[in-house]
mmCIF file of C-alpha atoms and ligand atoms in Angstrom:
data_model
loop_
_atom_site.group_PDB
_atom_site.id
_atom_site.type_symbol
_atom_site.label_atom_id
_atom_site.label_comp_id
_atom_site.label_asym_id
_atom_site.label_seq_id
_atom_site.Cartn_x
_atom_site.Cartn_y
_atom_site.Cartn_z
ATOM 1 C CA MET A 51 -95.671 -0.904 7.923
ATOM 2 C CA GLU A 52 -92.335 0.163 6.405
ATOM 3 C CA ARG A 53 -89.268 -0.647 8.503
ATOM 4 C CA ILE A 54 -86.221 1.598 8.901
ATOM 5 C CA LEU A 55 -82.893 0.818 10.589
ATOM 6 C CA ILE A 56 -81.197 3.871 12.123
ATOM 7 C CA THR A 57 -77.595 3.520 13.316
ATOM 8 C CA GLY A 58 -76.217 6.045 15.802
ATOM 9 C CA ALA A 59 -79.809 6.241 17.026
ATOM 10 C CA ALA A 60 -78.951 7.287 20.599
ATOM 11 C CA GLY A 61 -76.860 10.212 19.396
ATOM 12 C CA PHE A 62 -77.858 13.780 18.637
ATOM 13 C CA LEU A 63 -78.978 13.475 14.994
ATOM 14 C CA GLY A 64 -79.935 9.795 15.221
ATOM 15 C CA SER A 65 -82.407 10.416 18.039
ATOM 16 C CA HIS A 66 -84.129 13.225 16.122
ATOM 17 C CA LEU A 67 -84.330 10.918 13.106
ATOM 18 C CA CYS A 68 -85.984 8.227 15.265
ATOM 19 C CA ASP A 69 -88.621 10.792 16.267
ATOM 20 C CA ARG A 70 -89.181 11.845 12.665
ATOM 21 C CA PHE A 71 -89.583 8.344 11.238
ATOM 22 C CA ILE A 72 -91.882 7.288 14.089
ATOM 23 C CA LYS A 73 -93.998 10.324 13.115
ATOM 24 C CA GLU A 74 -93.913 9.133 9.500
ATOM 25 C CA GLY A 75 -95.578 5.930 10.714
ATOM 26 C CA MET A 76 -92.601 3.615 10.190
ATOM 27 C CA HIS A 77 -91.288 0.821 12.403
ATOM 28 C CA VAL A 78 -87.940 2.107 13.704
ATOM 29 C CA ILE A 79 -85.106 -0.304 14.485
ATOM 30 C CA ALA A 80 -82.631 1.802 16.449
ATOM 31 C CA MET A 81 -79.021 0.623 16.811
ATOM 32 C CA ASP A 82 -76.190 2.122 18.844
ATOM 33 C CA ASN A 83 -73.268 1.007 21.020
ATOM 34 C CA LEU A 84 -73.576 4.133 23.234
ATOM 35 C CA ILE A 85 -69.942 5.155 22.779
ATOM 36 C CA THR A 86 -70.897 8.827 22.435
ATOM 37 C CA GLY A 87 -74.690 8.518 22.535
ATOM 38 C CA ASP A 88 -77.139 8.337 25.427
ATOM 39 C CA LEU A 89 -80.305 6.285 25.892
ATOM 40 C CA ASP A 90 -81.907 9.329 27.524
ATOM 41 C CA ASN A 91 -82.247 10.751 23.993
ATOM 42 C CA ILE A 92 -84.619 7.965 22.917
ATOM 43 C CA LYS A 93 -86.090 6.594 26.144
ATOM 44 C CA HIS A 94 -89.427 8.307 25.399
ATOM 45 C CA LEU A 95 -89.777 5.971 22.385
ATOM 46 C CA PHE A 96 -89.234 2.733 24.327
ATOM 47 C CA PRO A 97 -92.931 2.173 25.185
ATOM 48 C CA LEU A 98 -93.926 2.338 21.496
ATOM 49 C CA GLU A 99 -94.736 -0.877 19.672
ATOM 50 C CA ASN A 100 -93.173 0.371 16.442
ATOM 51 C CA PHE A 101 -89.821 1.068 18.118
ATOM 52 C CA GLU A 102 -87.019 -1.322 19.090
ATOM 53 C CA PHE A 103 -83.486 -0.701 20.320
ATOM 54 C CA HIS A 104 -80.396 -2.870 19.771
ATOM 55 C CA ASN A 105 -77.195 -2.192 21.688
ATOM 56 C CA HIS A 106 -74.702 -3.251 19.041
ATOM 57 C CA ASP A 107 -71.311 -2.142 17.738
ATOM 58 C CA ILE A 108 -71.832 -1.989 13.978
ATOM 59 C CA THR A 109 -68.163 -2.614 13.245
ATOM 60 C CA ASN A 110 -69.172 -6.222 13.950
ATOM 61 C CA PHE A 111 -71.538 -8.138 11.631
ATOM 62 C CA VAL A 112 -74.982 -6.523 11.704
ATOM 63 C CA HIS A 113 -77.965 -8.851 11.828
ATOM 64 C CA VAL A 114 -81.549 -7.631 11.603
ATOM 65 C CA SER A 115 -84.379 -10.117 11.336
ATOM 66 C CA GLY A 116 -87.320 -9.470 9.034
ATOM 67 C CA THR A 117 -87.598 -6.955 6.256
ATOM 68 C CA VAL A 118 -85.802 -3.623 6.109
ATOM 69 C CA ASP A 119 -86.957 -0.954 3.658
ATOM 70 C CA TYR A 120 -84.580 1.865 4.587
ATOM 71 C CA ILE A 121 -81.273 2.268 6.429
ATOM 72 C CA LEU A 122 -79.954 5.554 7.803
ATOM 73 C CA HIS A 123 -76.295 5.160 8.725
ATOM 74 C CA PHE A 124 -75.465 7.840 11.313
ATOM 75 C CA ALA A 125 -73.176 5.930 13.696
ATOM 76 C CA SER A 126 -69.836 7.703 14.095
ATOM 77 C CA PRO A 127 -68.188 9.976 16.622
ATOM 78 C CA ALA A 128 -68.775 13.455 15.209
ATOM 79 C CA SER A 129 -66.988 15.932 17.438
ATOM 80 C CA PRO A 130 -63.275 16.683 16.872
ATOM 81 C CA ILE A 131 -62.629 16.097 20.603
ATOM 82 C CA ASP A 132 -64.439 12.735 20.493
ATOM 83 C CA TYR A 133 -62.649 11.417 17.456
ATOM 84 C CA LEU A 134 -59.275 12.486 18.780
ATOM 85 C CA LYS A 135 -59.965 10.340 21.842
ATOM 86 C CA ILE A 136 -61.203 7.322 19.867
ATOM 87 C CA PRO A 137 -59.389 7.557 16.533
ATOM 88 C CA ILE A 138 -59.365 3.843 15.735
ATOM 89 C CA GLN A 139 -63.049 3.329 16.557
ATOM 90 C CA THR A 140 -63.755 6.341 14.308
ATOM 91 C CA LEU A 141 -61.893 4.800 11.393
ATOM 92 C CA LYS A 142 -63.523 1.426 12.020
ATOM 93 C CA VAL A 143 -67.092 2.674 12.185
ATOM 94 C CA GLY A 144 -66.642 4.694 8.974
ATOM 95 C CA ALA A 145 -64.978 1.815 7.138
ATOM 96 C CA LEU A 146 -66.009 -1.565 8.601
ATOM 97 C CA GLY A 147 -69.354 -0.306 9.919
ATOM 98 C CA THR A 148 -70.303 1.176 6.557
ATOM 99 C CA HIS A 149 -69.237 -2.035 4.788
ATOM 100 C CA ASN A 150 -71.489 -4.088 7.086
ATOM 101 C CA LEU A 151 -74.463 -1.809 6.492
ATOM 102 C CA LEU A 152 -74.032 -1.772 2.729
ATOM 103 C CA GLY A 153 -73.936 -5.579 2.859
ATOM 104 C CA LEU A 154 -77.143 -5.546 4.877
ATOM 105 C CA ALA A 155 -78.755 -3.105 2.410
ATOM 106 C CA LYS A 156 -77.811 -5.412 -0.473
ATOM 107 C CA GLU A 157 -79.185 -8.476 1.315
ATOM 108 C CA LYS A 158 -82.455 -6.771 2.337
ATOM 109 C CA LYS A 159 -82.820 -4.736 -0.881
ATOM 110 C CA ALA A 160 -83.106 -1.673 1.314
ATOM 111 C CA ARG A 161 -82.430 1.933 0.328
ATOM 112 C CA ILE A 162 -79.491 3.227 2.376
ATOM 113 C CA LEU A 163 -78.545 6.814 3.213
ATOM 114 C CA ILE A 164 -75.017 7.425 4.475
ATOM 115 C CA ALA A 165 -74.158 10.402 6.710
ATOM 116 C CA SER A 166 -71.111 12.074 5.246
ATOM 117 C CA THR A 167 -69.848 15.493 6.243
ATOM 118 C CA SER A 168 -68.473 18.852 5.165
ATOM 119 C CA GLU A 169 -65.205 17.561 6.666
ATOM 120 C CA ILE A 170 -64.584 15.655 3.427
ATOM 121 C CA TYR A 171 -63.766 19.105 1.979
ATOM 122 C CA GLY A 172 -61.034 19.468 4.652
ATOM 123 C CA ASP A 173 -59.689 23.026 4.913
ATOM 124 C CA PRO A 174 -61.440 24.116 1.727
ATOM 125 C CA LEU A 175 -59.761 26.168 -0.964
ATOM 126 C CA VAL A 176 -63.099 26.639 -2.744
ATOM 127 C CA HIS A 177 -65.718 28.784 -1.042
ATOM 128 C CA PRO A 178 -68.603 28.203 -0.622
ATOM 129 C CA GLN A 179 -68.247 24.445 -1.009
ATOM 130 C CA THR A 180 -70.134 22.812 -3.873
ATOM 131 C CA GLU A 181 -70.505 19.062 -4.254
ATOM 132 C CA ALA A 182 -68.123 19.238 -7.237
ATOM 133 C CA TYR A 183 -65.197 20.256 -4.991
ATOM 134 C CA TYR A 184 -62.828 17.359 -4.166
ATOM 135 C CA GLY A 185 -61.483 18.818 -0.933
ATOM 136 C CA ASN A 186 -58.197 19.580 0.780
ATOM 137 C CA VAL A 187 -57.643 16.983 3.506
ATOM 138 C CA ASN A 188 -54.488 16.222 5.495
ATOM 139 C CA THR A 189 -54.680 12.414 5.496
ATOM 140 C CA ILE A 190 -52.241 12.000 8.391
ATOM 141 C CA GLY A 191 -53.338 14.931 10.564
ATOM 142 C CA PRO A 192 -55.396 14.492 13.754
ATOM 143 C CA ARG A 193 -58.678 15.062 11.895
ATOM 144 C CA GLY A 194 -57.644 12.597 9.170
ATOM 145 C CA VAL A 195 -59.178 9.666 11.091
ATOM 146 C CA TYR A 196 -62.626 11.187 10.670
ATOM 147 C CA ASP A 197 -62.193 12.876 7.295
ATOM 148 C CA GLU A 198 -60.650 9.877 5.584
ATOM 149 C CA ALA A 199 -63.128 7.432 7.127
ATOM 150 C CA LYS A 200 -65.912 9.583 5.712
ATOM 151 C CA ARG A 201 -64.213 9.835 2.310
ATOM 152 C CA PHE A 202 -63.787 6.045 2.243
ATOM 153 C CA GLN A 203 -67.442 5.766 3.269
ATOM 154 C CA GLU A 204 -68.482 7.752 0.211
ATOM 155 C CA SER A 205 -66.257 5.641 -2.071
ATOM 156 C CA ILE A 206 -67.512 2.292 -0.823
ATOM 157 C CA THR A 207 -71.091 3.538 -1.018
ATOM 158 C CA MET A 208 -70.669 4.516 -4.670
ATOM 159 C CA ALA A 209 -68.951 1.168 -5.350
ATOM 160 C CA TYR A 210 -71.910 -0.751 -3.864
ATOM 161 C CA HIS A 211 -74.234 1.419 -5.929
ATOM 162 C CA ARG A 212 -72.350 0.952 -9.192
ATOM 163 C CA PHE A 213 -71.223 -2.654 -8.746
ATOM 164 C CA HIS A 214 -74.120 -4.209 -6.801
ATOM 165 C CA GLY A 215 -76.904 -1.810 -7.783
ATOM 166 C CA VAL A 216 -77.649 -0.915 -4.141
ATOM 167 C CA ASP A 217 -80.034 2.048 -3.861
ATOM 168 C CA THR A 218 -77.803 4.565 -2.070
ATOM 169 C CA ARG A 219 -77.941 8.203 -0.943
ATOM 170 C CA ILE A 220 -75.036 10.296 0.391
ATOM 171 C CA ILE A 221 -75.609 13.416 2.456
ATOM 172 C CA ARG A 222 -72.827 15.896 3.258
ATOM 173 C CA ILE A 223 -73.924 17.422 6.540
ATOM 174 C CA PHE A 224 -72.609 20.840 7.574
ATOM 175 C CA ASN A 225 -72.411 21.854 11.273
ATOM 176 C CA THR A 226 -75.807 21.093 12.778
ATOM 177 C CA TYR A 227 -76.976 21.962 16.289
ATOM 178 C CA GLY A 228 -79.950 21.744 18.603
ATOM 179 C CA PRO A 229 -81.343 20.041 21.691
ATOM 180 C CA ARG A 230 -79.706 16.708 22.714
ATOM 181 C CA MET A 231 -76.194 17.705 21.718
ATOM 182 C CA ARG A 232 -73.925 16.433 24.474
ATOM 183 C CA LEU A 233 -72.813 19.286 26.689
ATOM 184 C CA ASN A 234 -69.296 17.912 27.059
ATOM 185 C CA ASP A 235 -68.660 16.753 23.478
ATOM 186 C CA GLY A 236 -66.319 19.702 22.812
ATOM 187 C CA ARG A 237 -68.170 21.067 19.777
ATOM 188 C CA VAL A 238 -68.374 24.818 19.793
ATOM 189 C CA ILE A 239 -72.085 25.243 20.584
ATOM 190 C CA PRO A 240 -72.262 22.932 23.626
ATOM 191 C CA ALA A 241 -68.845 24.245 24.714
ATOM 192 C CA PHE A 242 -70.010 27.887 24.708
ATOM 193 C CA MET A 243 -73.394 26.997 26.231
ATOM 194 C CA GLY A 244 -71.781 25.055 29.079
ATOM 195 C CA GLN A 245 -69.281 27.838 29.712
ATOM 196 C CA ALA A 246 -72.009 30.493 29.820
ATOM 197 C CA LEU A 247 -74.171 28.390 32.169
ATOM 198 C CA ARG A 248 -71.260 27.638 34.535
ATOM 199 C CA GLY A 249 -70.148 31.275 34.533
ATOM 200 C CA GLU A 250 -66.840 30.498 32.816
ATOM 201 C CA ASP A 251 -65.069 32.495 30.111
ATOM 202 C CA LEU A 252 -65.805 31.502 26.518
ATOM 203 C CA THR A 253 -62.864 29.761 24.850
ATOM 204 C CA VAL A 254 -62.347 30.963 21.288
ATOM 205 C CA PHE A 255 -59.698 28.998 19.384
ATOM 206 C CA GLY A 256 -57.154 30.952 17.354
ATOM 207 C CA GLU A 257 -58.213 34.523 16.738
ATOM 208 C CA GLY A 258 -61.757 33.339 16.082
ATOM 209 C CA LEU A 259 -61.597 34.450 12.455
ATOM 210 C CA GLN A 260 -62.411 30.957 11.175
ATOM 211 C CA THR A 261 -65.995 30.655 9.975
ATOM 212 C CA ARG A 262 -68.769 28.095 10.295
ATOM 213 C CA SER A 263 -72.384 28.008 9.073
ATOM 214 C CA PHE A 264 -74.770 26.507 11.614
ATOM 215 C CA CYS A 265 -77.918 24.570 10.663
ATOM 216 C CA TYR A 266 -80.769 23.922 13.100
ATOM 217 C CA VAL A 267 -81.569 20.242 13.608
ATOM 218 C CA ASP A 268 -85.194 20.388 12.357
ATOM 219 C CA ASP A 269 -84.009 21.793 9.029
ATOM 220 C CA GLN A 270 -81.331 19.115 8.802
ATOM 221 C CA VAL A 271 -83.825 16.316 9.509
ATOM 222 C CA GLU A 272 -86.141 17.662 6.798
ATOM 223 C CA GLY A 273 -83.214 17.705 4.342
ATOM 224 C CA ILE A 274 -82.319 14.107 5.247
ATOM 225 C CA TYR A 275 -85.932 13.033 4.775
ATOM 226 C CA ARG A 276 -86.238 14.708 1.373
ATOM 227 C CA LEU A 277 -82.935 13.297 0.123
ATOM 228 C CA LEU A 278 -83.925 9.790 1.263
ATOM 229 C CA MET A 279 -87.209 10.072 -0.624
ATOM 230 C CA SER A 280 -85.536 11.496 -3.749
ATOM 231 C CA ASP A 281 -84.000 9.370 -6.484
ATOM 232 C CA TYR A 282 -80.567 11.048 -6.464
ATOM 233 C CA ASN A 283 -77.499 8.884 -5.791
ATOM 234 C CA LEU A 284 -74.631 11.383 -5.771
ATOM 235 C CA PRO A 285 -73.653 13.441 -2.683
ATOM 236 C CA VAL A 286 -75.823 16.397 -1.642
ATOM 237 C CA ASN A 287 -74.842 19.212 0.767
ATOM 238 C CA ILE A 288 -77.340 19.967 3.530
ATOM 239 C CA GLY A 289 -76.588 22.897 5.803
ATOM 240 C CA ASN A 290 -77.426 26.507 6.476
ATOM 241 C CA PRO A 291 -75.367 28.939 4.341
ATOM 242 C CA ASN A 292 -75.544 31.708 6.957
ATOM 243 C CA GLU A 293 -71.827 32.003 7.756
ATOM 244 C CA ILE A 294 -70.298 33.636 10.852
ATOM 245 C CA THR A 295 -66.834 33.922 12.406
ATOM 246 C CA ILE A 296 -66.395 32.040 15.676
ATOM 247 C CA LEU A 297 -65.497 35.304 17.422
ATOM 248 C CA ASP A 298 -68.766 36.968 16.356
ATOM 249 C CA PHE A 299 -70.598 33.804 17.298
ATOM 250 C CA ALA A 300 -69.109 33.923 20.812
ATOM 251 C CA LYS A 301 -70.394 37.510 21.111
ATOM 252 C CA GLU A 302 -73.861 36.358 20.022
ATOM 253 C CA ILE A 303 -73.824 33.696 22.736
ATOM 254 C CA ILE A 304 -72.906 36.239 25.397
ATOM 255 C CA LYS A 305 -75.864 38.360 24.267
ATOM 256 C CA LEU A 306 -78.241 35.393 24.114
ATOM 257 C CA THR A 307 -77.318 34.051 27.533
ATOM 258 C CA ASN A 308 -77.311 37.518 29.031
ATOM 259 C CA SER A 309 -74.069 36.670 30.781
ATOM 260 C CA ASP A 310 -71.106 38.979 31.251
ATOM 261 C CA GLN A 311 -68.561 36.301 30.387
ATOM 262 C CA LYS A 312 -65.256 37.321 28.870
ATOM 263 C CA ILE A 313 -63.810 35.785 25.716
ATOM 264 C CA ILE A 314 -60.421 34.123 26.124
ATOM 265 C CA PHE A 315 -58.271 32.892 23.254
ATOM 266 C CA LYS A 316 -56.770 29.378 23.059
ATOM 267 C CA PRO A 317 -54.517 27.869 20.378
ATOM 268 C CA LEU A 318 -56.192 26.929 17.101
ATOM 269 C CA PRO A 319 -56.288 23.109 16.793
ATOM 270 C CA LYS A 320 -54.251 21.635 13.934
ATOM 271 C CA ASP A 321 -56.012 21.557 10.548
ATOM 272 C CA ASP A 322 -59.057 23.400 11.912
ATOM 273 C CA PRO A 323 -60.769 24.537 8.673
ATOM 274 C CA LEU A 324 -60.549 28.310 8.241
ATOM 275 C CA GLN A 325 -63.819 28.680 6.372
ATOM 276 C CA ARG A 326 -66.937 26.608 5.836
ATOM 277 C CA GLN A 327 -70.160 27.413 4.041
ATOM 278 C CA PRO A 328 -72.381 25.050 2.075
ATOM 279 C CA ASP A 329 -73.538 25.807 -1.437
ATOM 280 C CA ILE A 330 -77.055 24.336 -1.231
ATOM 281 C CA SER A 331 -78.250 25.044 -4.778
ATOM 282 C CA LEU A 332 -78.302 21.320 -5.596
ATOM 283 C CA ALA A 333 -80.641 20.473 -2.686
ATOM 284 C CA LYS A 334 -82.866 23.395 -3.665
ATOM 285 C CA LYS A 335 -83.001 22.231 -7.265
ATOM 286 C CA LEU A 336 -83.478 18.516 -6.528
ATOM 287 C CA PHE A 337 -86.081 18.587 -3.765
ATOM 288 C CA ASN A 338 -86.782 22.231 -3.037
ATOM 289 C CA TRP A 339 -85.049 22.190 0.343
ATOM 290 C CA GLU A 340 -83.685 25.182 2.174
ATOM 291 C CA PRO A 341 -83.352 25.950 5.895
ATOM 292 C CA LYS A 342 -86.244 27.720 7.606
ATOM 293 C CA VAL A 343 -84.954 28.328 11.135
ATOM 294 C CA ASP A 344 -82.617 31.281 11.583
ATOM 295 C CA ARG A 345 -79.759 31.223 14.071
ATOM 296 C CA GLU A 346 -81.462 33.499 16.598
ATOM 297 C CA GLN A 347 -84.509 31.253 16.805
ATOM 298 C CA GLY A 348 -82.545 27.973 16.740
ATOM 299 C CA MET A 349 -80.053 29.103 19.340
ATOM 300 C CA ALA A 350 -82.817 30.320 21.671
ATOM 301 C CA THR A 351 -84.452 26.850 21.594
ATOM 302 C CA THR A 352 -81.072 25.190 22.064
ATOM 303 C CA TYR A 353 -80.238 27.410 25.022
ATOM 304 C CA ASP A 354 -83.581 26.516 26.647
ATOM 305 C CA TYR A 355 -82.628 22.865 26.334
ATOM 306 C CA PHE A 356 -79.209 23.330 27.939
ATOM 307 C CA LYS A 357 -80.692 25.475 30.713
ATOM 308 C CA GLY A 358 -82.967 22.557 31.601
ATOM 309 C CA LEU A 359 -80.066 20.148 32.272
ATOM 310 C CA SER A 360 -79.260 19.127 35.839
ATOM 311 C CA GLU A 361 -76.316 20.496 37.837
ATOM 312 C CA GLU A 362 -74.713 17.062 37.523
ATOM 313 C CA GLU A 363 -74.936 17.180 33.692
ATOM 314 C CA LEU A 364 -73.615 20.717 33.663
ATOM 315 C CA TYR A 365 -70.432 19.783 35.504
ATOM 316 C CA LYS A 366 -69.824 16.328 34.000
ATOM 317 C CA SER A 367 -66.594 16.626 32.044
ATOM 318 C CA GLU A 368 -66.716 13.323 30.183
ATOM 319 C CA HIS A 369 -69.158 10.973 28.448
ATOM 320 C CA LYS A 370 -70.154 8.225 30.865
ATOM 321 C CA ASN A 371 -69.002 5.294 28.684
ATOM 322 C CA PHE A 372 -65.901 6.877 27.259
ATOM 323 C CA MET A 373 -63.213 5.631 29.605
ATOM 324 C CA SER A 374 -64.278 1.995 29.412
ATOM 325 C CA TYR A 375 -64.076 2.172 25.613
ATOM 326 C CA ILE A 376 -60.701 3.899 25.592
ATOM 327 C CA LYS A 377 -59.247 1.107 27.778
ATOM 328 C CA LYS A 378 -60.425 -1.568 25.305
HETATM 329 P P1 NAD B 162 -73.294 11.769 18.090
HETATM 330 O O1 NAD B 162 -71.960 11.479 18.672
HETATM 331 O O2 NAD B 162 -74.297 12.477 18.936
HETATM 332 O O3 NAD B 162 -73.975 10.452 17.541
HETATM 333 C C1 NAD B 162 -73.254 9.379 16.998
HETATM 334 C C2 NAD B 162 -73.861 8.100 17.519
HETATM 335 O O4 NAD B 162 -73.191 6.973 16.898
HETATM 336 C C3 NAD B 162 -73.681 7.929 19.030
HETATM 337 O O5 NAD B 162 -74.921 7.615 19.636
HETATM 338 C C4 NAD B 162 -72.684 6.779 19.156
HETATM 339 O O6 NAD B 162 -72.843 6.051 20.364
HETATM 340 C C5 NAD B 162 -72.973 5.965 17.900
HETATM 341 N N1 NAD B 162 -71.863 5.117 17.472
HETATM 342 C C6 NAD B 162 -70.563 5.471 17.266
HETATM 343 N N2 NAD B 162 -69.840 4.396 16.902
HETATM 344 C C7 NAD B 162 -70.700 3.335 16.854
HETATM 345 C C8 NAD B 162 -70.551 1.951 16.543
HETATM 346 N N3 NAD B 162 -69.367 1.428 16.202
HETATM 347 N N4 NAD B 162 -71.644 1.144 16.582
HETATM 348 C C9 NAD B 162 -72.860 1.658 16.920
HETATM 349 N N5 NAD B 162 -73.068 2.961 17.244
HETATM 350 C C10 NAD B 162 -71.985 3.781 17.209
HETATM 351 O O7 NAD B 162 -73.028 12.622 16.734
HETATM 352 P P2 NAD B 162 -74.049 13.341 15.741
HETATM 353 O O8 NAD B 162 -73.737 14.773 15.706
HETATM 354 O O9 NAD B 162 -75.432 12.890 16.029
HETATM 355 O O10 NAD B 162 -73.576 12.731 14.345
HETATM 356 C C11 NAD B 162 -74.269 11.663 13.719
HETATM 357 C C12 NAD B 162 -73.742 11.443 12.322
HETATM 358 O O11 NAD B 162 -73.863 12.628 11.541
HETATM 359 C C13 NAD B 162 -72.258 11.040 12.265
HETATM 360 O O12 NAD B 162 -72.072 10.078 11.258
HETATM 361 C C14 NAD B 162 -71.568 12.331 11.875
HETATM 362 O O13 NAD B 162 -70.377 12.104 11.177
HETATM 363 C C15 NAD B 162 -72.607 12.982 10.982
HETATM 364 N N6 NAD B 162 -72.435 14.448 10.955
HETATM 365 C C16 NAD B 162 -72.900 15.239 11.972
HETATM 366 C C17 NAD B 162 -72.694 16.605 11.910
HETATM 367 C C18 NAD B 162 -73.211 17.532 12.976
HETATM 368 O O14 NAD B 162 -72.989 18.741 12.865
HETATM 369 N N7 NAD B 162 -73.908 17.075 13.978
HETATM 370 C C19 NAD B 162 -71.995 17.173 10.829
HETATM 371 C C20 NAD B 162 -71.513 16.320 9.838
HETATM 372 C C21 NAD B 162 -71.755 14.953 9.894
HETATM 373 N N1 UDP B 163 -64.095 26.251 18.728
HETATM 374 C C1 UDP B 163 -63.763 27.288 19.582
HETATM 375 N N2 UDP B 163 -63.902 27.088 20.929
HETATM 376 C C2 UDP B 163 -64.347 25.920 21.473
HETATM 377 C C3 UDP B 163 -64.696 24.858 20.587
HETATM 378 C C4 UDP B 163 -64.548 25.068 19.221
HETATM 379 O O1 UDP B 163 -63.351 28.375 19.137
HETATM 380 O O2 UDP B 163 -64.421 25.806 22.707
HETATM 381 C C5 UDP B 163 -63.969 26.463 17.270
HETATM 382 C C6 UDP B 163 -63.172 25.384 16.539
HETATM 383 O O3 UDP B 163 -61.803 25.686 16.555
HETATM 384 C C7 UDP B 163 -63.762 25.477 15.145
HETATM 385 C C8 UDP B 163 -65.211 25.898 15.388
HETATM 386 O O4 UDP B 163 -65.259 26.412 16.707
HETATM 387 O O5 UDP B 163 -63.115 26.458 14.397
HETATM 388 C C9 UDP B 163 -66.213 24.753 15.257
HETATM 389 O O6 UDP B 163 -65.740 23.684 16.025
HETATM 390 P P1 UDP B 163 -66.547 22.327 16.263
HETATM 391 O O7 UDP B 163 -65.712 21.485 17.168
HETATM 392 O O8 UDP B 163 -67.919 22.641 16.699
HETATM 393 O O9 UDP B 163 -66.695 21.630 14.848
HETATM 394 P P2 UDP B 163 -65.882 21.593 13.478
HETATM 395 O O10 UDP B 163 -66.680 22.464 12.592
HETATM 396 O O11 UDP B 163 -64.483 22.135 13.660
HETATM 397 O O12 UDP B 163 -65.902 20.176 13.104
#
């Protein structure tokens, strides 16, 4: 049986990847320190013989016994609110954590896929963003801790590929959503969902004219799978090119949730990218990938998930482990 290590396994994307690779018949070694993740996302896998979980901070040396065929490196805070609260952990997991995993990949002769992000394009001056664009990042701004960690992550991955011959893949993920996002992580979809369910006004930042392009999680997981199984080492964008302004998106949410919430405007956070849309022609050409789930369908499923959360979850304002980490 092939064995795959997934870091960030208790998080949103990581937990869906655990499900997918269990379905593919692999032995899944899940690793997470639960700083923004939750064991509830993977507890259904615990009884399986081909699943194991390790509570480990990957900024420390990573040991895995036995063979490892694949590594998916998804550990990192991913929401702007999260990485503002834990900036140093964010830099460390992108830099030290990635270094540890590349070392492990080299040792085990494993293929490793690194989760990068559209954030490496910063506030892009090229639209839509192709992989050839180098980006426009404010290194010292509040988002710099995430963006620069991810840019370093790409550099060190290419260095391990070129210098040590490690079999690497780099995915640039654009805004992805779906069930198991944390309601209080501050990202726009859980934020709007929580507000609609609690009967609060929807908070649009700035004038809401900034755009995003939202990809449903099943499409993203399929893109990750196809890239991993391809033989392409340079970065590939995976996302849904269907672009929308945040203001129009807020109106869609009001319609979807059938609520009569008002929209209120709050200041635009510093360096919030004004536009974002992936050019996915490379993924189409390389492994015939394109998204299948449209926003209406994906958002309806996501809303069903959030509606099913308990009252306690709905009103919890903070991740349960956050404060203990911040004090460290
Ligand atoms: P998430 O916060 O739900 O998951 C991240 C997981 O990583 C959490 O379970 C967290 O506990 C774990 N983690 C963080 N630091 C760790 C450490 N030092 N050691 C071990 N585990 C650690 O976020 P997500 O949306 O699932 O994002 C997963 C990955 O995908 C991240 O690398 C993120 O940068 C990337 N990504 C996500 C999106 C998106 O739209 N969801 C977009 C671009 C990139
Ligand atoms: N946003 C918003 N209201 C919120 C949360 C976010 O208007 O309550 C905006 C945010 O300013 C950004 C967009 O929604 O322009 C997407 O934000 P998110 O945090 O989901 O991710 P980003 O794409 O900025 O990393």
